[in-house]
XYZ file of C-alpha atoms in Angstrom:
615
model
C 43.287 -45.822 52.188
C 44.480 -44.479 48.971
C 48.592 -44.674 47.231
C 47.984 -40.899 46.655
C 50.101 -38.432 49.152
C 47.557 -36.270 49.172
C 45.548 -38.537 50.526
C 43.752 -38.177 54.387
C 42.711 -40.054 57.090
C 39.134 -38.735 56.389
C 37.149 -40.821 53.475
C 36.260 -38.874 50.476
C 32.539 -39.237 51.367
C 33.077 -36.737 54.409
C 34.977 -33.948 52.090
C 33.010 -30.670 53.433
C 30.195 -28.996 51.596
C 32.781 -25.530 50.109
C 35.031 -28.697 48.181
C 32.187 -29.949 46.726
C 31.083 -26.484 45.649
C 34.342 -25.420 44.405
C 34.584 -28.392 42.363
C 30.915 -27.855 40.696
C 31.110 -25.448 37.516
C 28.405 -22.387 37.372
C 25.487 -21.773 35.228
C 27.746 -19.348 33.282
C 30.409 -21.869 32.718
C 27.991 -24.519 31.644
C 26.834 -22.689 29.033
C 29.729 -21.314 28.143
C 30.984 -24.992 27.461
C 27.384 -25.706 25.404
C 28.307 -22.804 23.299
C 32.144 -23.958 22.790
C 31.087 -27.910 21.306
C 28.479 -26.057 19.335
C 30.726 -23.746 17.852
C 34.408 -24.041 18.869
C 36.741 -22.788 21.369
C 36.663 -18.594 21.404
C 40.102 -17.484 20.368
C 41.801 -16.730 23.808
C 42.991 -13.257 24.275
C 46.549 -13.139 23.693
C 48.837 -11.128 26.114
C 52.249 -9.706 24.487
C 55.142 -12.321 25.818
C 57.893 -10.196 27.136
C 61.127 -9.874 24.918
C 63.749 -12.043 26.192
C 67.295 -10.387 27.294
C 69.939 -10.660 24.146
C 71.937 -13.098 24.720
C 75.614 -13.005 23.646
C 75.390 -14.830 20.215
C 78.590 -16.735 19.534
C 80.939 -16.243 17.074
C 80.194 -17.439 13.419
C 81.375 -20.277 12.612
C 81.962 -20.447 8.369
C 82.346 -24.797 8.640
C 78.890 -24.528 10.739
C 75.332 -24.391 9.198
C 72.767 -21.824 9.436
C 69.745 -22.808 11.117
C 66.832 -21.928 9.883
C 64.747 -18.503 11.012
C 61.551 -19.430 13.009
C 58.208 -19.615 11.295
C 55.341 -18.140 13.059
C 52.926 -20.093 13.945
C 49.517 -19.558 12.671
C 46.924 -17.424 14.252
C 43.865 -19.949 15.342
C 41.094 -19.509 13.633
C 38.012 -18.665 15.406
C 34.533 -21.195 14.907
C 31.995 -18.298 15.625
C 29.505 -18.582 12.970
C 28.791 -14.490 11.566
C 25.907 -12.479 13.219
C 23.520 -10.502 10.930
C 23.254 -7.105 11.263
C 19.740 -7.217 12.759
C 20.567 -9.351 15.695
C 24.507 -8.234 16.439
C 22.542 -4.523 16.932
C 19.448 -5.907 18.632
C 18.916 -2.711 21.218
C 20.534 -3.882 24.780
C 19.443 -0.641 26.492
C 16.651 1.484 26.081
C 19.020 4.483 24.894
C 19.492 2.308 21.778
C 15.947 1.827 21.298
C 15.410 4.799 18.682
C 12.119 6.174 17.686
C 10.103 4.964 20.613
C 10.501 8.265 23.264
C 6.695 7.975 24.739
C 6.806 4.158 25.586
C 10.467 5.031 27.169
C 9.421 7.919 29.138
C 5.911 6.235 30.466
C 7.685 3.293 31.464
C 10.435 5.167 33.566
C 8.098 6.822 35.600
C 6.102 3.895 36.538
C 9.635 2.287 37.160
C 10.548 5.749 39.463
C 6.909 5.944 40.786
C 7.036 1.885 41.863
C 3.769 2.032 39.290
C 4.227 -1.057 37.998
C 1.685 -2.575 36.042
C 1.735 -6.382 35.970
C 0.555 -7.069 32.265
C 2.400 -5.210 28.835
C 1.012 -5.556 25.810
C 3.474 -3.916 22.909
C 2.054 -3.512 19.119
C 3.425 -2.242 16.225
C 4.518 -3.397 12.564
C 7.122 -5.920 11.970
C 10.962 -4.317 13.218
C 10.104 -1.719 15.689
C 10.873 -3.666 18.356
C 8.429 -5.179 20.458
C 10.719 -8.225 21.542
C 13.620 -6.363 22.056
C 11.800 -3.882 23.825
C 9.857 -7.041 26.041
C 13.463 -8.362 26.858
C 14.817 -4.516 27.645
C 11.890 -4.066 30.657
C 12.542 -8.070 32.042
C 16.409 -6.407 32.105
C 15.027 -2.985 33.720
C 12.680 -4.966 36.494
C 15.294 -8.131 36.976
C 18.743 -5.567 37.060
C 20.689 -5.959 40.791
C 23.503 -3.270 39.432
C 27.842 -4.127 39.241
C 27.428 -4.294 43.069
C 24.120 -6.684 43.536
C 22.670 -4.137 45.669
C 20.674 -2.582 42.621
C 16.804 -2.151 42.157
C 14.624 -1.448 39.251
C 16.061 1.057 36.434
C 15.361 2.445 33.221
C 18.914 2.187 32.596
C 19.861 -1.441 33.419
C 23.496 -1.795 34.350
C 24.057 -5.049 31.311
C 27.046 -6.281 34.048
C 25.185 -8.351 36.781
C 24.291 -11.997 36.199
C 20.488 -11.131 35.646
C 21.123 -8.690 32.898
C 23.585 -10.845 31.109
C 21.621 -13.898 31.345
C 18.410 -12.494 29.937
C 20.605 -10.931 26.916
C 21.904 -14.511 26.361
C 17.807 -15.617 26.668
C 19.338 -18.226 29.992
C 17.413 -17.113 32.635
C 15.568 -19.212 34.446
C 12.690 -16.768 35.212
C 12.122 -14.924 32.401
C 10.422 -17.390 30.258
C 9.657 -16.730 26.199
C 7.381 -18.438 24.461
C 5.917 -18.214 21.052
C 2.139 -18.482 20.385
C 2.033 -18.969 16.933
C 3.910 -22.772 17.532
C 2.164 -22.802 21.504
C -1.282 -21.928 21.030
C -3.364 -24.584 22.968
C -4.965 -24.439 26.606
C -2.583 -26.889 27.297
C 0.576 -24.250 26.948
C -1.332 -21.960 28.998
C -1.966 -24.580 32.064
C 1.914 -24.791 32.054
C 1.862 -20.885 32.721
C -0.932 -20.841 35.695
C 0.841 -23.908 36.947
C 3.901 -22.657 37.323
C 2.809 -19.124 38.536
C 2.449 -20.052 41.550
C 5.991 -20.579 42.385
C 8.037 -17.844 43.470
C 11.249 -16.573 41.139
C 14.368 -18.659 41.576
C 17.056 -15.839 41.512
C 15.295 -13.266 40.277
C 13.214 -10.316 41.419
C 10.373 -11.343 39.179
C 9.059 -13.943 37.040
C 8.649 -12.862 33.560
C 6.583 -14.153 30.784
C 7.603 -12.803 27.343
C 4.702 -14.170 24.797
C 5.552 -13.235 21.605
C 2.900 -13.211 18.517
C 0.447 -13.633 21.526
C -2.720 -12.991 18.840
C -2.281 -16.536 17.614
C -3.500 -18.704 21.399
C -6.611 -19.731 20.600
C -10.151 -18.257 21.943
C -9.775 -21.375 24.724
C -6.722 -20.527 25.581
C -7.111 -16.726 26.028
C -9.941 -17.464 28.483
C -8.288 -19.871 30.109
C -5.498 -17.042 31.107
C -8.096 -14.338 32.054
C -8.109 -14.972 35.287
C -4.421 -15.558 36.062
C -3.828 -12.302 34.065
C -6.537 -10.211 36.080
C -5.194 -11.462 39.501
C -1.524 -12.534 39.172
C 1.136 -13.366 41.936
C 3.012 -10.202 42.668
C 6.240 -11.609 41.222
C 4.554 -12.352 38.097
C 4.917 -10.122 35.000
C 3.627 -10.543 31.309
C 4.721 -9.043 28.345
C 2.981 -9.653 25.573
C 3.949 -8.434 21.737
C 1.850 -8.790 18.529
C 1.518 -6.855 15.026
C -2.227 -7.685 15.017
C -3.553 -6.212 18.052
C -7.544 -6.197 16.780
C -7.501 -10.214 16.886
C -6.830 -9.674 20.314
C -10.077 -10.257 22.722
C -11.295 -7.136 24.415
C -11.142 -8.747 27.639
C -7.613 -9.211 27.166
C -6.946 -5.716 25.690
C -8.635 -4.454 28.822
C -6.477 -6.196 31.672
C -3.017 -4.973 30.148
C -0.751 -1.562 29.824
C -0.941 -1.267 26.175
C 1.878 0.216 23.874
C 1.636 1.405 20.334
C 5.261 1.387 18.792
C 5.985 3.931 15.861
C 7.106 3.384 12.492
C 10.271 4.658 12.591
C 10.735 7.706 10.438
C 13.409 7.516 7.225
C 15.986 10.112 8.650
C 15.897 8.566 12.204
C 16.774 5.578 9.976
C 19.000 6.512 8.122
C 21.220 7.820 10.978
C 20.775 4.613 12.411
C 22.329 2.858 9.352
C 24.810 5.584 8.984
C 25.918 4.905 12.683
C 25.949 0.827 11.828
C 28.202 1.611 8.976
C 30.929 3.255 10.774
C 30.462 0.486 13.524
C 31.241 -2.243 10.662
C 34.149 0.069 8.961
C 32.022 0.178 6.047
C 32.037 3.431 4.045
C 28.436 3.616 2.267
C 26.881 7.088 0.378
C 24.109 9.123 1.934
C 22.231 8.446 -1.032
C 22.351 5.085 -0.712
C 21.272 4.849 2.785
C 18.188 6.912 2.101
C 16.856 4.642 -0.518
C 17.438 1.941 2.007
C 15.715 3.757 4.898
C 12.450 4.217 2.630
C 12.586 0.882 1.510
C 12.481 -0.154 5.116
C 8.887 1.538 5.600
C 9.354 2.298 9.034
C 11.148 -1.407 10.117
C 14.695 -1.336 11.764
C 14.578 -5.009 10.827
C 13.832 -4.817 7.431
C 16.308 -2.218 7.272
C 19.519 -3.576 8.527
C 18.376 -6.489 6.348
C 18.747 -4.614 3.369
C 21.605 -3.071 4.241
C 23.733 -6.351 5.117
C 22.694 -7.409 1.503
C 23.931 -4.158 -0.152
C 27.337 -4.079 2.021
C 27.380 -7.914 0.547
C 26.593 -6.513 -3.268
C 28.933 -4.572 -2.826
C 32.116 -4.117 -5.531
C 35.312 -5.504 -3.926
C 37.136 -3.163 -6.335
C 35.527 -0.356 -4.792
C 36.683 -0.852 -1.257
C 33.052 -2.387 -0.208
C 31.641 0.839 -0.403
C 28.067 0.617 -0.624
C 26.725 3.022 -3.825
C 23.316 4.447 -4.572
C 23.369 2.721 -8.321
C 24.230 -0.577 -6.231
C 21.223 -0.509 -4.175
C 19.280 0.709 -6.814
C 20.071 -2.495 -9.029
C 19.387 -4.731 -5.899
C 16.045 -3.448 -5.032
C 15.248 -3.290 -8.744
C 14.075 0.566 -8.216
C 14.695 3.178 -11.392
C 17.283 5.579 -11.329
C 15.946 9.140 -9.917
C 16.907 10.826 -12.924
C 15.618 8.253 -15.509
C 11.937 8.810 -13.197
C 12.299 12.675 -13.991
C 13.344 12.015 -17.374
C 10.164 9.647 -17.999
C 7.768 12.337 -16.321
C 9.194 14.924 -18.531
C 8.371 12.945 -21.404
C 4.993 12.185 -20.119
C 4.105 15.753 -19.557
C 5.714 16.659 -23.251
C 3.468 14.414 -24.934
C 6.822 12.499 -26.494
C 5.124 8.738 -26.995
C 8.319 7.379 -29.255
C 10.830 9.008 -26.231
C 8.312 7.790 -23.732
C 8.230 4.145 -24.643
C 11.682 3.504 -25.024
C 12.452 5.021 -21.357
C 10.244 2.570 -20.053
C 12.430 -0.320 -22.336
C 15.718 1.114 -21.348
C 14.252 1.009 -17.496
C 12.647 -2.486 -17.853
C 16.245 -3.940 -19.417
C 18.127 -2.489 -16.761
C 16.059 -4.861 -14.149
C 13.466 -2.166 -13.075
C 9.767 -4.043 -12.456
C 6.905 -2.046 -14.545
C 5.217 -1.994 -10.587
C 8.181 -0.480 -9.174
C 8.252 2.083 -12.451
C 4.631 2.750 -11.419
C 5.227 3.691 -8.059
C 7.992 6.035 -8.632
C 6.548 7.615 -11.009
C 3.522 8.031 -7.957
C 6.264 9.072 -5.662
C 7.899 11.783 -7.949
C 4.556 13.510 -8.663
C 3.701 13.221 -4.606
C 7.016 14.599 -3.525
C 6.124 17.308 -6.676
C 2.445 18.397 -5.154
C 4.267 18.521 -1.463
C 6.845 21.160 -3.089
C 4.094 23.182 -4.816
C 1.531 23.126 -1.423
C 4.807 23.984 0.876
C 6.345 26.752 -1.737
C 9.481 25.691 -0.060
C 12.225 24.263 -1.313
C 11.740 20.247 -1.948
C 13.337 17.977 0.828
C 15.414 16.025 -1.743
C 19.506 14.732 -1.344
C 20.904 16.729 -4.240
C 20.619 19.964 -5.616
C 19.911 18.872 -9.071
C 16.775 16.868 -8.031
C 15.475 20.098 -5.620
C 15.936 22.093 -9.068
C 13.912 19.131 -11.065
C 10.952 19.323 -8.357
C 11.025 22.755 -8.378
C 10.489 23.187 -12.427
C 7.758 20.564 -12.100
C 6.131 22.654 -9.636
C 5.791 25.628 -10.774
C 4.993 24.417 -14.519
C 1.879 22.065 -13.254
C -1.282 23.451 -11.689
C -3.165 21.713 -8.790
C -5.174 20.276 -10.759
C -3.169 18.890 -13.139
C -1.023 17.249 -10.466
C -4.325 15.797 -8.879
C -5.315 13.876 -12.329
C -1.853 12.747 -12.835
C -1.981 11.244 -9.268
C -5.598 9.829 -9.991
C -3.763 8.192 -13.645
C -1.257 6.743 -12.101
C -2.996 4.932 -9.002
C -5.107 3.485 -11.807
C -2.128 2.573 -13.609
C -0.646 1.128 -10.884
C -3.566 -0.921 -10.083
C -3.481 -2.562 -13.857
C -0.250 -3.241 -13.435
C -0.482 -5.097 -10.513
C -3.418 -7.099 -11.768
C -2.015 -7.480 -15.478
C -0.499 -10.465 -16.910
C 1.770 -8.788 -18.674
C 2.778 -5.884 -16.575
C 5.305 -4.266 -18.823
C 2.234 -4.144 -21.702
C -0.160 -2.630 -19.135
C 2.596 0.050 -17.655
C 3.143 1.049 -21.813
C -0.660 1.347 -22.277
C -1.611 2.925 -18.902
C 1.324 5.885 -19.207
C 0.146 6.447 -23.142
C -3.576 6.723 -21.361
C -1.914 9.309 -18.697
C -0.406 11.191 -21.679
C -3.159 11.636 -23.747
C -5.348 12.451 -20.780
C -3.528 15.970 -20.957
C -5.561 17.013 -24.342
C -8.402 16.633 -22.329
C -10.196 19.461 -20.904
C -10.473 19.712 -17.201
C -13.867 19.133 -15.381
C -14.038 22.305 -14.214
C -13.627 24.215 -17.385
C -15.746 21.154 -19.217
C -18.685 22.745 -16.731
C -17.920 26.398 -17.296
C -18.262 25.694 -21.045
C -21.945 23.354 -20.847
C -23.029 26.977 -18.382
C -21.913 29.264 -21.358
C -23.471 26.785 -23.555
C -26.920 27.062 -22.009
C -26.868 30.702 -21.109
C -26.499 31.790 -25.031
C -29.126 28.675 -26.469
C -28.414 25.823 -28.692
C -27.833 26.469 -32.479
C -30.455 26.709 -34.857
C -30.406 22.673 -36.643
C -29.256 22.784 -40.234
C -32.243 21.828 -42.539
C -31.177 17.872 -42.973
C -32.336 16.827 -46.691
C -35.217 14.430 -46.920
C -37.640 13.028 -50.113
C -40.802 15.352 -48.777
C -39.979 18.991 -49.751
C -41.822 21.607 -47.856
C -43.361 24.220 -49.660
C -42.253 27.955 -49.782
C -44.667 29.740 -47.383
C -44.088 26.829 -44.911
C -41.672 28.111 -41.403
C -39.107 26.074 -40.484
C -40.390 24.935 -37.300
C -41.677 21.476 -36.819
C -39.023 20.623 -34.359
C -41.014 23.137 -32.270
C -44.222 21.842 -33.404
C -42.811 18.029 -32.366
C -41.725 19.291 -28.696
C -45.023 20.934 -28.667
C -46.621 17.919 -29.320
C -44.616 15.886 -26.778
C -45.841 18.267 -24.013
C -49.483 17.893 -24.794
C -49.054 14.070 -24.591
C -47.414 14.567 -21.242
C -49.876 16.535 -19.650
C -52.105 13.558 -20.285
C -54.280 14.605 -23.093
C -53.189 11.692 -25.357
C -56.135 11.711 -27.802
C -55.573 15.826 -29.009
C -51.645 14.874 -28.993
C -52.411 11.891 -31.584
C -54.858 14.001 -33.325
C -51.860 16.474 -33.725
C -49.175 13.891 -34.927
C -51.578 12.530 -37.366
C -53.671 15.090 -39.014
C -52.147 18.767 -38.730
C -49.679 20.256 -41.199
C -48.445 23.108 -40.143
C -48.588 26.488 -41.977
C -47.402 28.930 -39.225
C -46.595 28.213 -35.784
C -45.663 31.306 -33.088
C -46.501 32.191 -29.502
C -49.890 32.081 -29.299
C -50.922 31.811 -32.788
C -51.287 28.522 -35.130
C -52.530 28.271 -38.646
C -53.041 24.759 -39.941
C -54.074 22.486 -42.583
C -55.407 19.228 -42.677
C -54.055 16.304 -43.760
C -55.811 14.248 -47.215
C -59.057 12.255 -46.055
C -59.923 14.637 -42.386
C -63.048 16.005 -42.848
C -63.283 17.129 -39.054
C -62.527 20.421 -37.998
C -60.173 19.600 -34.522
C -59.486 23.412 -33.669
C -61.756 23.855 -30.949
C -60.316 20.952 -29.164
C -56.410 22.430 -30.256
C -57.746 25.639 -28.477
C -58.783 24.095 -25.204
C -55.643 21.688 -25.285
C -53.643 24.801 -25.775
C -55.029 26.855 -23.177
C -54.712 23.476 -20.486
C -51.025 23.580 -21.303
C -49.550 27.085 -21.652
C -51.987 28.596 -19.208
C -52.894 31.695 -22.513
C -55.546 31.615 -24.817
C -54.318 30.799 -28.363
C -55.430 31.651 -32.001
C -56.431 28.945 -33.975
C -57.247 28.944 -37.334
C -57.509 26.822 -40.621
C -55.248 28.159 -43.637
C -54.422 27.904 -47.357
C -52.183 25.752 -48.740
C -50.465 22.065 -47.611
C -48.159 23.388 -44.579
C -45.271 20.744 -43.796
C -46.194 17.353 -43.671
C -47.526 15.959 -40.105
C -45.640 13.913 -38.255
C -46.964 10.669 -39.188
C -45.898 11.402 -43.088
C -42.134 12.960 -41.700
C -41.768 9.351 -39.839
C -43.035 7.450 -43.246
C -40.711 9.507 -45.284
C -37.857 9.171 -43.048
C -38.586 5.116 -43.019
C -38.941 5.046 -46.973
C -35.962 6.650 -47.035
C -34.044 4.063 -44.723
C -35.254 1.465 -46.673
C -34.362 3.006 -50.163
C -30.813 3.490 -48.682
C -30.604 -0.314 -47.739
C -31.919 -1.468 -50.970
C -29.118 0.554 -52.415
C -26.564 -1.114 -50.573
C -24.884 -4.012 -52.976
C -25.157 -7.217 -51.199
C -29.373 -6.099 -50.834
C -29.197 -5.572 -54.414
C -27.333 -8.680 -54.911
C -29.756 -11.018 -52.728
C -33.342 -9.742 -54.114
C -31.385 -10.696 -57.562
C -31.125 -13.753 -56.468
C -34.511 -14.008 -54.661
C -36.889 -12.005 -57.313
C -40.007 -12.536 -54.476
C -37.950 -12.112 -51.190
C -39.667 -9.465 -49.056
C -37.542 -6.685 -46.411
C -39.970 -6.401 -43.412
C -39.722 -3.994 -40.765
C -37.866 -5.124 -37.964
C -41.111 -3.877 -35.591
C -43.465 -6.024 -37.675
C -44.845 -9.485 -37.082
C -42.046 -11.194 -38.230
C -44.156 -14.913 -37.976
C -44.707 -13.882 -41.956
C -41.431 -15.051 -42.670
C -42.296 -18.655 -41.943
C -44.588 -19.285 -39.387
C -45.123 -19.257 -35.784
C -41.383 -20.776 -34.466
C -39.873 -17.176 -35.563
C -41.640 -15.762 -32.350
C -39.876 -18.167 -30.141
């Protein structure tokens, strides 16, 4: 029918089912073109073109002219758009997956045992890998093996189609979804819905539902029941960082999985290993500071430390320096910390202040001054409690530690900690934080001239063991006559007791008519006051007895004793008053007001000009 030679008798409607198989491209080349007009052709791996044979050249010719050599021609650029560190070392196996040896042991003996469980839940901080490690068991459940004759491993084989597709995140049955942008009942009617239906190439049907603490409460119970009974080709893995907004019946129906923070040297090894991977040269040092500025996140980590290989000097080769990183996180040099404590703990305010200026022009945040200062005097007290040698990078800064320890007590370490946390939290709050770190490190120095609770409670014990000191005579206007003791503070406490064991009308009697003459254990000789004509000793006596329990010896004597108590208070108030009269602008405003009046604060003060002063 057709001009075409190849042509047959047969029309092209009846071509048989392996041509029209041939001629359709695979799910791997399909994407593989999706991924070319997104980004551009890969550069195609050149082979080395054999040399040709030499050729007899012919002879030169001087009338002839010389063509030009042959210009290479350019090496194509490739379109691939760069990786970050974070995701170009994502974990592919579970022998990359560092810190995490429990969860990897548990789940290869359910995968060995064919104990299974059908629902994972995986917690943990941000960067530990709860994803990766999600996508790492769909590989480990879903792996066939190089030969497709494969069955579940611990060790998936990353070569068969399933492995490769769920590292590309193409496969059709493991399915990820994200709750905090899918968090309705709606999303999760998709999921029973679909259930149902076996796995398309795969040996199960995974559901990967990342940040799976944002569904909503409708939602959650709407999956209870499909996650209590599910197909047996059905698997969910769930991940979250905030496992307690989770509902207990949830909690209850899956294999949960607490993932580690991942300690600083397992990081740092990690980075170390990166670096050489990236032919980037980077000091120990360095690579620490980034580790503990991680806090435990792999994440975090590489983040940091594809920002420091890009702060890097050119002029240096790239190579990633401790002062770089230092200046990037805006944290204080390790020697300019020990130099500041030093000067704390010497009591140097001028040296003091201007470390924390020199530190706070070089880019370091008073916060981030704060908490190193925290960190040196914690790493300090670990030294002194271990009496080993402090777990430090350089020799210099074990010898530092190692002064500090041995020159500060327990104690001493303990307040500075307390100083600083309370430093640290005006800081934060401040709003000027640079003011606040200068005043709260002068408070932490002068706290040192302090004495410590302990002997501040060993000195008020030897205090009250030996007695207070005998009170200086204080000068008043009344002078008390020669034969008179020197004992009506004793008299006055005296006094006090009787009118707290309830006899109030002897204890008035005693403020307002006795002088005393002689006052001792058990004995009292007396005088009355001007104008008492009644003899109160008999009631004294029984007062007395009521109190101390011992029968005491009154009796009336010569002379005018001290003054009661009433006449000490009236003397002490005439005195007051003589002292503010003294006082220039007093003297200055009865000049000016010849009949003002000074009233006692305790008197009617409605005097002064009628009843709206007592409002």
């Amino acid at each position: 029918m057709g001009d075409s030679p190849e042509n047959t008798d047969s029309p092209p409607w009846e071509e048989t089912g392996e041509e029209q198989e041939e001629a359709q491209p695979s799910a791997a080349e399909l994407e593989a073109a999706g991924q070319n007009s997104m980004f551009g052709d890969p550069e195609p791996a050149t082979e080395p073109a054999p040399e040709p044979a030499p050729t007899p050249e012919p002879p030169a010719d001087p009338d002839a002219e010389q063509a030009p050599p042959p210009v290479a021609a350019p090496a194509p650029e490739t379109n691939q758009p760069y990786r970050v560190l974070a995701r170009k070392y994502r974990p592919q196996t579970f022998a990359e997956l560092i810190g995490q040896d429990a969860m990897v042991r548990t789940l290869a003996n359910a995968i060995e045992r064919d104990r299974l469980a059908h629902a994972f839940l995986m917690t943990g901080v941000r960067g530990v890998g709860k994803t990766s490690t999600a996508r790492l068991i769909a590989k480990a459940l879903n792996c066939i093996g190089p030969d497709g004759q494969g069955g579940p491993t611990i060790n998936p084989c990353g070569q068969c189609e399933p492995c490769t597709a769920i590292a590309e995140g193409r496969h059709i049955d493991v399915i990820e979804m994200d709750a905090a942008s899918h968090t309705g009942v709606d999303d999760v009617r998709e999921i029973i819905e679909a259930v149902r239906y076996s796995a398309v190439s795969a040996r199960y049907k995974i559901y990967i539902i990342d940040e799976v603490h944002m569904l909503s409460r409708n939602a959650f119970n709407a999956l209870l029941k499909t996650l209590e009974e599910p197909p047996a080709h059905v698997k969910f893995l769930f991940a979250t960082t905030e496992v307690e907004k989770l509902p207990v019946t949830v909690l209850s129906r899956t294999q949960r999985f607490d993932l580690r923070r991942i300690p600083a040297e397992l990081l740092q090894n990690h980075f170390a290993d990166v670096c050489s991977k990236e032919g980037v040269e980077a000091e120990a040092e360095a690579l620490h500071i980034i580790a503990n500025a991680a806090e435990g996140s792999v994440r975090d980590g590489l983040s940091i430390l594809d920002q420091a290989i890009a702060h890097a000097d050119m002029d240096e080769g790239g190579r990633v320096s401790a002062q770089r990183v230092r200046d990037m996180l805006g944290l204080a040099d390790k020697s300019a910390q020990r130099r500041l404590l030093g000067n704390l703990l010497e009591g140097d305010a001028p040296a003091l202040l201007a470390a924390v200026d020199e530190q706070y022009a070089l880019g370091v945040e008073p916060l981030a001054l704060m908490r190193g200062l925290m960190d040196l005097t914690h790493r300090v007290t670990l030294a002194q409690v271990s009496g080993a040698e402090p777990d430090v990078p350089t020799a210099e800064e074990r010898a530092a530690l190692g002064e500090f320890a041995e020159r500060l007590t327990a104690a001493q370490l303990h307040r500075l900690w307390q100083l600083l946390l309370k430093g640290h939290e005006e800081v934060r709050q401040a709003p000027d934080p640079l003011v606040s770190a200068q005043m709260a490190l002068l408070r932490v120095m002068h706290a040192a001239d302090l004495p410590d609770p302990g002997k501040l409670a060993r000195r008020i014990e030897e205090l009250a063991e030996r007695g207070p000191a005998p009170a200086a005579q204080s000068d008043g206007n009344v002078a008390a006559p020669a034969n008179a003791p020197a004992a009506s503070l004793d008299w006055e406490k005296l006094v006090e007791k009787i009118d707290a064991s309830g006899q109030l009308r002897v204890a008035q009697m005693m403020r307002d008519w006795i002088r005393v003459i002689e006052l001792s254990q058990g004995r009292l000789v007396y005088a009355l006051a001007d104008g008492i004509s009644d003899d109160p000793g008999p009631e004294l006596r029984d007062a007395l007895y009521k109190l101390t329990g011992e029968r005491w010896q009154i009796e009336r004597g010569q002379g005018q004793g001290n003054p009661t108590l009433r006449e000490q208070e009236a003397a002490d108030q005439a005195a007051a008053e003589e002292k503010i009269r003294e006082h220039p602008m007093v003297k200055a405003t009865f000049e000016a007001f010849p009949d003002a009046e000074m009233l006692d604060p305790k008197e009617n003060v409605a005097r002064a000009g009628g009843s709206k002063w007592n409002r």
